[in-house]
N, CA, C and O of each residue as an XYZ file, in Angstrom:
616
protein
N       3.865     16.972    -29.874
C       3.947     18.291    -29.293
C       3.015     18.420    -28.098
O       3.398     18.972    -27.067
N       1.794     17.915    -28.230
C       0.846     18.050    -27.136
C       1.196     17.158    -25.955
O       0.680     17.364    -24.856
N       2.071     16.165    -26.160
C       2.445     15.297    -25.061
C       3.184     16.064    -23.964
O       3.264     15.602    -22.826
N       3.723     17.231    -24.308
C       4.381     18.060    -23.299
C       3.405     18.508    -22.225
O       3.790     18.745    -21.080
N       2.141     18.619    -22.605
C       1.140     19.131    -21.674
C       0.362     18.025    -20.962
O      -0.472     18.300    -20.100
N       0.638     16.780    -21.327
C      -0.065     15.660    -20.710
C       0.408     15.502    -19.265
O       1.608     15.511    -18.990
N      -0.538     15.358    -18.358
C      -0.193     15.190    -16.953
C       0.444     13.831    -16.744
O      -0.075     12.811    -17.197
N       1.566     13.826    -16.061
C       2.255     12.583    -15.773
C       1.711     12.019    -14.464
O       1.564     12.739    -13.477
N       1.416     10.721    -14.471
C       0.950     10.069    -13.259
C       2.122      9.950    -12.296
O       3.201      9.517    -12.702
N       1.943     10.323    -11.029
C       3.041     10.210    -10.071
C       3.506      8.754     -9.937
O       2.710      7.820    -10.037
N       4.792      8.589     -9.713
C       5.371      7.257     -9.570
C       4.812      6.551     -8.328
O       4.513      7.175     -7.310
N       4.684      5.235     -8.455
C       4.236      4.376     -7.353
C       5.378      3.407     -7.053
O       6.015      2.886     -7.968
N       5.629      3.170     -5.777
C       6.748      2.331     -5.359
C       6.247      1.187     -4.475
O       5.176      1.268     -3.873
N       7.037      0.134     -4.414
C       6.684     -0.980     -3.544
C       6.807     -0.540     -2.088
O       7.811      0.061     -1.708
N       5.786     -0.836     -1.262
C       5.843     -0.445      0.142
C       6.671     -1.404      1.007
O       6.932     -1.130      2.179
N       7.080     -2.540      0.407
C       7.820     -3.536      1.197
C       8.588     -4.459      0.265
O       8.317     -4.544     -0.933
N       9.539     -5.134      0.848
C      10.265     -6.179      0.132
C       9.398     -7.433      0.153
O       8.855     -7.796      1.196
N       9.268     -8.096     -0.998
C       8.448     -9.298     -1.039
C       7.985     -9.641     -2.432
O       8.667     -9.345     -3.414
N       6.820    -10.268     -2.522
C       6.256    -10.708     -3.802
C       5.094     -9.798     -4.175
O       4.074     -9.764     -3.487
N       5.256     -9.065     -5.268
C       4.186     -8.233     -5.802
C       3.150     -9.151     -6.442
O       3.501    -10.036     -7.223
N       1.875     -8.944     -6.113
C       0.809     -9.758     -6.701
C      -0.373     -8.870     -7.109
O      -0.590     -7.804     -6.533
N      -1.130     -9.328     -8.112
C      -2.350     -8.589     -8.461
C      -3.341     -8.647     -7.300
O      -3.367     -9.620     -6.546
N      -4.134     -7.624     -7.165
C      -5.147     -7.576     -6.111
C      -6.085     -8.778     -6.193
O      -6.573     -9.258     -5.169
N      -6.337     -9.260     -7.399
C      -7.248    -10.401     -7.590
C      -6.757    -11.675     -6.921
O      -7.534    -12.612     -6.739
N      -5.472    -11.727     -6.548
C      -4.911    -12.916     -5.895
C      -4.893    -12.814     -4.371
O      -4.435    -13.734     -3.694
N      -5.387    -11.705     -3.828
C      -5.438    -11.530     -2.376
C      -6.489    -12.468     -1.792
O      -7.562    -12.650     -2.368
N      -6.172    -13.057     -0.650
C      -7.032    -14.052     -0.019
C      -8.173    -13.413      0.784
O      -8.410    -13.776      1.936
N      -8.867    -12.467      0.168
C     -10.018    -11.808      0.784
C     -10.868    -11.255     -0.350
O     -10.393    -10.422     -1.121
N     -12.121    -11.703     -0.471
C     -12.943    -11.282     -1.613
C     -13.200     -9.776     -1.695
O     -13.373     -9.244     -2.791
N     -13.227     -9.085     -0.561
C     -13.462     -7.637     -0.586
C     -12.359     -6.941     -1.376
O     -12.635     -6.046     -2.175
N     -11.123     -7.348     -1.157
C      -9.997     -6.752     -1.869
C      -9.842     -7.365     -3.261
O      -9.640     -6.648     -4.241
N      -9.937     -8.694     -3.342
C      -9.722     -9.402     -4.602
C     -10.713     -8.971     -5.679
O     -10.370     -8.957     -6.861
N     -11.933     -8.621     -5.288
C     -12.949     -8.207     -6.251
C     -12.947     -6.703     -6.496
O     -13.782     -6.192     -7.243
N     -12.017     -5.998     -5.871
C     -11.877     -4.568     -6.106
C     -12.925     -3.705     -5.435
O     -13.134     -2.561     -5.841
N     -13.594     -4.231     -4.410
C     -14.645     -3.451     -3.736
C     -14.101     -2.222     -3.015
O     -14.842     -1.277     -2.747
N     -12.805     -2.236     -2.700
C     -12.176     -1.084     -2.038
C     -11.418     -0.229     -3.058
O     -10.671      0.677     -2.688
N     -11.618     -0.526     -4.342
C     -10.931      0.191     -5.397
C      -9.812     -0.643     -5.982
O      -9.439     -1.679     -5.430
N      -9.275     -0.185     -7.110
C      -8.171     -0.904     -7.730
C      -6.897     -0.752     -6.913
O      -6.821      0.082     -6.011
N      -5.906     -1.558     -7.232
C      -4.638     -1.463     -6.531
C      -3.766     -2.664     -6.780
O      -3.878     -3.331     -7.809
N      -2.899     -2.934     -5.832
C      -1.994     -4.074     -5.918
C      -1.653     -4.520     -4.502
O      -2.007     -3.855     -3.529
N      -0.963     -5.652     -4.397
C      -0.613     -6.177     -3.082
C       0.822     -6.684     -3.085
O       1.394     -6.992     -4.131
N       1.383     -6.760     -1.888
C       2.714     -7.320     -1.690
C       2.630     -8.314     -0.537
O       2.117     -8.003      0.538
N       3.148     -9.527     -0.788
C       3.329    -10.508      0.284
C       4.710    -10.206      0.854
O       5.714    -10.558      0.235
N       4.786     -9.559      2.027
C       6.074     -9.080      2.528
C       6.958    -10.200      3.094
O       6.474    -11.208      3.609
N       8.276     -9.978      2.974
C       9.237    -10.877      3.614
C      10.027    -10.120      4.680
O      11.004    -10.633      5.225
N       9.597     -8.910      4.964
C      10.230     -8.058      5.968
C       9.126     -7.403      6.784
O       7.992     -7.288      6.319
N       9.450     -6.975      7.993
C       8.471     -6.319      8.857
C       8.346     -4.821      8.585
O       7.453     -4.168      9.125
N       9.233     -4.273      7.754
C       9.248     -2.837      7.504
C       8.289     -2.451      6.376
O       8.200     -3.127      5.351
N       7.579     -1.349      6.596
C       6.616     -0.838      5.624
C       6.979      0.605      5.294
O       7.184      1.428      6.186
N       7.056      0.901      3.979
C       7.444      2.220      3.505
C       6.310      2.855      2.718
O       5.404      2.164      2.252
N       6.364      4.171      2.570
C       5.357      4.863      1.771
C       5.520      4.470      0.305
O       6.642      4.436     -0.199
N       4.414      4.171     -0.389
C       4.501      3.841     -1.807
C       4.501      5.069     -2.721
O       4.593      4.933     -3.941
N       4.397      6.260     -2.138
C       4.316      7.491     -2.941
C       4.951      8.666     -2.196
O       5.227      8.596     -0.999
N       5.170      9.736     -2.941
C       5.475     11.031     -2.336
C       4.125     11.633     -1.974
O       3.228     11.697     -2.814
N       3.979     12.070     -0.746
C       2.693     12.638     -0.357
C       2.643     13.018      1.100
O       3.657     13.326      1.726
N       1.406     12.988      1.637
C       1.175     13.405      3.017
C       0.219     12.421      3.672
O      -0.785     12.032      3.076
N       0.530     12.018      4.896
C      -0.342     11.124      5.657
C      -1.602     11.901      6.020
O      -1.530     12.971      6.624
N      -2.761     11.351      5.644
C      -4.018     12.055      5.945
C      -4.872     11.304      6.971
O      -5.779     11.886      7.566
N      -4.585     10.011      7.180
C      -5.339      9.298      8.214
C      -4.591      8.046      8.650
O      -3.927      7.376      7.858
N      -4.725      7.760      9.933
C      -4.217      6.520     10.514
C      -5.384      5.926     11.285
O      -5.892      6.529     12.230
N      -5.798      4.749     10.873
C      -6.940      4.127     11.534
C      -6.593      3.855     13.000
O      -5.453      3.501     13.300
N      -7.552      4.013     13.916
C      -7.286      3.779     15.342
C      -6.758      2.367     15.608
O      -6.019      2.147     16.567
N      -7.135      1.426     14.764
C      -6.680      0.040     14.919
C      -5.323     -0.193     14.246
O      -4.833     -1.322     14.225
N      -4.727      0.842     13.707
C      -3.383      0.866     13.129
C      -3.187     -0.055     11.929
O      -2.057     -0.214     11.467
N      -4.233     -0.655     11.421
C      -4.089     -1.602     10.307
C      -4.183     -0.932      8.935
O      -4.034     -1.601      7.912
N      -4.428      0.374      8.904
C      -4.563      1.074      7.631
C      -4.108      2.528      7.765
O      -4.306      3.180      8.790
N      -3.488      3.005      6.681
C      -2.957      4.366      6.646
C      -3.383      5.005      5.325
O      -3.202      4.420      4.257
N      -3.947      6.205      5.405
C      -4.334      6.945      4.212
C      -3.279      7.973      3.863
O      -2.779      8.683      4.735
N      -2.937      8.051      2.572
C      -1.945      9.018      2.099
C      -2.519      9.765      0.898
O      -3.135      9.171      0.013
N      -2.306     11.072      0.888
C      -2.678     11.887     -0.266
C      -1.435     12.088     -1.119
O      -0.417     12.595     -0.648
N      -1.534     11.679     -2.387
C      -0.416     11.837     -3.304
C      -0.224     13.307     -3.655
O      -1.074     14.144     -3.353
N       0.890     13.607     -4.290
C       1.182     14.982     -4.699
C       0.148     15.531     -5.667
O      -0.060     16.743     -5.730
N      -0.515     14.633     -6.438
C      -1.528     15.086     -7.399
C      -2.916     15.198     -6.773
O      -3.893     15.463     -7.474
N      -3.010     14.998     -5.451
C      -4.277     15.148     -4.746
C      -5.086     13.875     -4.609
O      -6.039     13.839     -3.831
N      -4.734     12.819     -5.349
C      -5.455     11.554     -5.226
C      -5.059     10.853     -3.934
O      -3.933     10.976     -3.451
N      -6.020     10.117     -3.392
C      -5.768      9.417     -2.134
C      -5.521      7.936     -2.384
O      -6.035      7.348     -3.336
N      -4.719      7.354     -1.501
C      -4.538      5.913     -1.519
C      -4.608      5.408     -0.095
O      -4.411      6.153      0.865
N      -4.894      4.127      0.016
C      -5.025      3.491      1.318
C      -4.079      2.307      1.364
O      -4.090      1.450      0.481
N      -3.260      2.271      2.405
C      -2.402      1.118      2.633
C      -3.089      0.286      3.707
O      -3.259      0.737      4.839
N      -3.480     -0.927      3.347
C      -4.163     -1.822      4.281
C      -3.194     -2.933      4.639
O      -2.715     -3.655      3.764
N      -2.906     -3.071      5.927
C      -1.894     -4.020      6.386
C      -2.566     -5.287      6.889
O      -3.217     -5.279      7.933
N      -2.411     -6.360      6.156
C      -2.923     -7.660      6.569
C      -4.390     -7.866      6.247
O      -5.096     -6.952      5.820
N      -4.826     -9.103      6.466
C      -6.214     -9.490      6.209
C      -6.896     -9.783      7.544
O      -6.397    -10.567      8.351
N      -8.034     -9.146      7.761
C      -8.798     -9.238      9.015
C      -7.998     -8.762     10.226
O      -8.271     -9.177     11.352
N      -7.024     -7.904     10.002
C      -6.187     -7.416     11.097
C      -6.861     -6.326     11.920
O      -6.360     -5.971     12.987
N      -7.984     -5.788     11.452
C      -8.735     -4.821     12.238
C      -9.120     -5.445     13.583
O      -9.258     -4.744     14.585
N      -9.291     -6.761     13.591
C      -9.684     -7.485     14.806
C      -8.599     -7.474     15.879
O      -8.882     -7.797     17.033
N      -7.365     -7.110     15.529
C      -6.258     -7.116     16.490
C      -6.184     -5.834     17.323
O      -5.377     -5.737     18.247
N      -7.028     -4.851     16.992
C      -7.094     -3.587     17.739
C      -5.737     -2.914     17.935
O      -5.448     -2.382     19.007
N      -4.913     -2.942     16.896
C      -3.636     -2.241     16.940
C      -2.451     -3.085     17.369
O      -1.305     -2.674     17.186
N      -2.705     -4.264     17.940
C      -1.592     -5.116     18.355
C      -0.840     -5.625     17.138
O      -1.441     -6.037     16.146
N       0.483     -5.590     17.227
C       1.317     -6.074     16.139
C       1.741     -4.992     15.157
O       2.461     -5.271     14.199
N       1.298     -3.751     15.390
C       1.626     -2.645     14.490
C       2.309     -1.517     15.263
O       1.817     -1.083     16.305
N       3.426     -1.054     14.754
C       4.102      0.115     15.301
C       4.111      1.167     14.195
O       4.920      1.097     13.269
N       3.213      2.134     14.294
C       3.093      3.182     13.280
C       4.114      4.276     13.590
O       4.146      4.800     14.703
N       4.946      4.619     12.608
C       6.061      5.540     12.818
C       5.797      6.952     12.301
O       6.660      7.823     12.408
N       4.602      7.183     11.739
C       4.243      8.503     11.223
C       2.977      8.978     11.915
O       2.297      8.220     12.607
N       2.681     10.256     11.710
C       1.425     10.793     12.240
C       0.741     11.575     11.126
O       1.360     11.900     10.113
N      -0.532     11.871     11.321
C      -1.275     12.627     10.326
C      -0.580     13.948     10.039
O      -0.082     14.604     10.953
N      -0.548     14.331      8.789
C       0.055     15.537      8.217
C       1.559     15.396      7.952
O       2.168     16.315      7.404
N       2.172     14.259      8.331
C       3.588     14.045      8.006
C       3.749     13.911      6.496
O       2.952     13.249      5.832
N       4.787     14.546      5.963
C       5.145     14.349      4.559
C       5.949     13.047      4.473
O       6.794     12.768      5.324
N       5.670     12.255      3.428
C       6.335     10.973      3.257
C       6.828     10.795      1.823
O       6.347     11.445      0.895
N       7.790      9.905      1.672
C       8.300      9.536      0.351
C       8.669      8.056      0.421
O       8.592      7.462      1.497
N       9.065      7.446     -0.690
C       9.332      6.010     -0.688
C      10.464      5.552      0.247
O      10.604      4.357      0.509
N      11.260      6.487      0.743
C      12.296      6.122      1.714
C      11.817      6.293      3.163
O      12.558      6.005      4.103
N      10.582      6.762      3.336
C      10.033      6.967      4.675
C       9.458      5.658      5.202
O       8.500      5.120      4.647
N      10.057      5.150      6.284
C       9.503      3.963      6.933
C       8.281      4.432      7.719
O       8.401      5.241      8.639
N       7.105      3.920      7.354
C       5.875      4.396      7.985
C       5.369      3.464      9.084
O       4.580      3.875      9.935
N       5.820      2.211      9.065
C       5.359      1.270     10.089
C       6.286      0.065     10.163
O       7.022     -0.248      9.228
N       6.219     -0.593     11.308
C       6.854     -1.899     11.493
C       5.731     -2.847     11.885
O       4.965     -2.577     12.811
N       5.646     -3.956     11.169
C       4.580     -4.926     11.379
C       5.198     -6.205     11.941
O       6.132     -6.757     11.359
N       4.681     -6.666     13.054
C       5.164     -7.909     13.651
C       4.481     -9.076     12.939
O       3.440     -9.567     13.377
N       5.092     -9.510     11.827
C       4.485    -10.558     11.015
C       4.359    -11.880     11.786
O       3.414    -12.636     11.558
N       5.289    -12.163     12.686
C       5.198    -13.388     13.491
C       3.975    -13.346     14.412
O       3.292    -14.353     14.597
N       3.709    -12.169     14.986
C       2.522    -12.011     15.832
C       1.264    -12.215     15.003
O       0.350    -12.925     15.422
N       1.214    -11.595     13.825
C       0.048    -11.760     12.956
C      -0.173    -13.233     12.640
O      -1.297    -13.729     12.715
N       0.901    -13.928     12.288
C       0.806    -15.352     11.962
C       0.296    -16.152     13.162
O      -0.534    -17.047     13.009
N       0.795    -15.826     14.351
C       0.355    -16.517     15.569
C      -1.132    -16.289     15.838
O      -1.791    -17.120     16.463
N      -1.657    -15.152     15.359
C      -3.075    -14.830     15.530
C      -3.922    -15.370     14.374
O      -5.134    -15.158     14.333
N      -3.282    -16.063     13.446
C      -3.999    -16.621     12.296
C      -4.318    -15.583     11.229
O      -5.252    -15.762     10.448
N      -3.550    -14.502     11.192
C      -3.787    -13.416     10.233
C      -2.685    -13.393      9.174
O      -1.514    -13.630      9.473
N      -3.078    -13.105      7.940
C      -2.101    -12.947      6.861
C      -1.553    -11.526      6.875
O      -2.255    -10.588      7.253
N      -0.302    -11.369      6.464
C       0.349    -10.057      6.521
C       0.388     -9.341      5.171
O       1.145     -8.384      5.003
N      -0.407     -9.786      4.222
C      -0.462     -9.162      2.892
C      -0.695     -7.658      3.019
O      -1.562     -7.216      3.773
N       0.090     -6.879      2.274
C      -0.066     -5.419      2.268
C      -0.772     -5.033      0.983
O      -0.282     -5.320     -0.109
N      -1.916     -4.384      1.107
C      -2.659     -3.916     -0.053
C      -2.497     -2.402     -0.192
O      -2.617     -1.661      0.783
N      -2.226     -1.961     -1.409
C      -2.196     -0.532     -1.717
C      -3.390     -0.294     -2.637
O      -3.444     -0.794     -3.761
N      -4.344      0.483     -2.130
C      -5.635      0.659     -2.803
C      -5.842      2.110     -3.210
O      -5.370      3.036     -2.551
N      -6.564      2.282     -4.318
C      -6.881      3.607     -4.822
C      -8.400      3.778     -4.822
O      -9.028      3.694     -5.877
N      -9.001      4.018     -3.641
C     -10.464      4.146     -3.549
C     -10.969      5.260     -4.462
O     -10.371      6.333     -4.548
N     -12.057      4.987     -5.125
C     -12.654      5.997     -5.996
C     -11.985      6.110     -7.349
O     -12.481      6.825     -8.220
N     -10.876      5.425     -7.547
C     -10.179      5.463     -8.829
C     -10.889      4.538     -9.805
O     -11.342      3.460     -9.421
N     -10.987      4.944    -11.040
C     -11.648      4.111    -12.044
C     -10.647      3.440    -12.977
O     -11.029      2.671    -13.858
N      -9.368      3.734    -12.779
C      -8.341      3.119    -13.615
C      -8.247      1.628    -13.308
O      -8.566      1.181    -12.206
N      -7.804      0.876    -14.303
C      -7.580     -0.556    -14.135
C      -6.084     -0.791    -14.263
O      -5.453     -0.287    -15.192
N      -5.516     -1.549    -13.343
C      -4.082     -1.797    -13.354
C      -3.807     -3.268    -13.642
O      -4.464     -4.155    -13.096
N      -2.831     -3.510    -14.504
C      -2.390     -4.868    -14.785
C      -1.059     -5.061    -14.089
O      -0.066     -4.426    -14.443
N      -1.039     -5.932    -13.107
C       0.152     -6.153    -12.298
C       0.783     -7.480    -12.681
O       0.106     -8.505    -12.755
N       2.079     -7.452    -12.921
C       2.824     -8.681    -13.165
C       3.425     -9.133    -11.840
O       4.147     -8.376    -11.192
N       3.130    -10.355    -11.441
C       3.671    -10.896    -10.197
C       5.188    -11.017    -10.319
O       5.701    -11.569    -11.293
N       5.895    -10.499     -9.325
C       7.358    -10.565     -9.326
C       7.881    -10.216     -7.945
O       7.157     -9.668     -7.113
N       9.139    -10.538     -7.710
C       9.807    -10.173     -6.468
C      10.157     -8.692     -6.553
O      10.666     -8.221     -7.570
N       9.877     -7.958     -5.465
C      10.175     -6.526     -5.430
C      10.974     -6.180     -4.180
O      10.909     -6.868     -3.161
N      11.721     -5.102     -4.291
C      12.474     -4.553     -3.167
C      11.693     -3.379     -2.601
O      10.856     -2.802     -3.294
N      11.952     -3.021     -1.362
C      11.307     -1.839     -0.793
C      11.690     -0.623     -1.637
O      12.830     -0.503     -2.085
N      10.751      0.255     -1.844
C      10.933      1.502     -2.592
C      11.284      1.287     -4.059
O      11.786      2.207     -4.704
N      11.034      0.099     -4.603
C      11.257     -0.143     -6.025
C      10.095      0.468     -6.821
O       8.927      0.234     -6.509
N      10.429      1.248     -7.847
C       9.377      1.853     -8.658
C       8.636      0.754     -9.410
O       9.248     -0.146     -9.985
N       7.306      0.843     -9.398
C       6.468     -0.172    -10.026
C       5.882      0.342    -11.323
O       5.636      1.538    -11.482
N       5.663     -0.572    -12.240
C       4.989     -0.251    -13.488
C       3.572     -0.762    -13.381
O       3.344     -1.972    -13.422
N       2.614      0.138    -13.244
C       1.199     -0.237    -13.167
C       0.611      0.015    -14.543
O       0.200      1.130    -14.865
N       0.577     -1.028    -15.342
C       0.079     -0.895    -16.711
C      -1.404     -0.635    -16.699
O      -2.169     -1.397    -16.108
N      -1.816      0.438    -17.347
C      -3.239      0.762    -17.384
C      -3.850      0.256    -18.665
O      -5.048      0.431    -18.888
């Protein structure tokens, strides 16, 4: 009976087509050790990036390598595009949204030139992070489609 009143966690979706991997497998210790918060990653096979949640864009880094989104429940998440891509100063990223835009899993938020990143020696791994979150997520590595609902086992 009381389960009717339990708050449901908003759904999380894959931001890209590719291989879903646990954050611990990301080739960067800052992310792999959870220093930016818990989350998950996708090794993309497409240049298109979609919102992983229903929410609102709250920040776009000047270097275009990261986008902050506030979920419908008020929690924030950070989409970090690539590893060490801050050094590219925005090159290779076409951001299609602006701050305060409402987004959903069908909203294409960016196009990433993965070939350019590779030519610059950068990995195109997409990390979805929940800064300040204390939850622990168990991610099963698998192939995912864009906007596929994910099961983040807590």
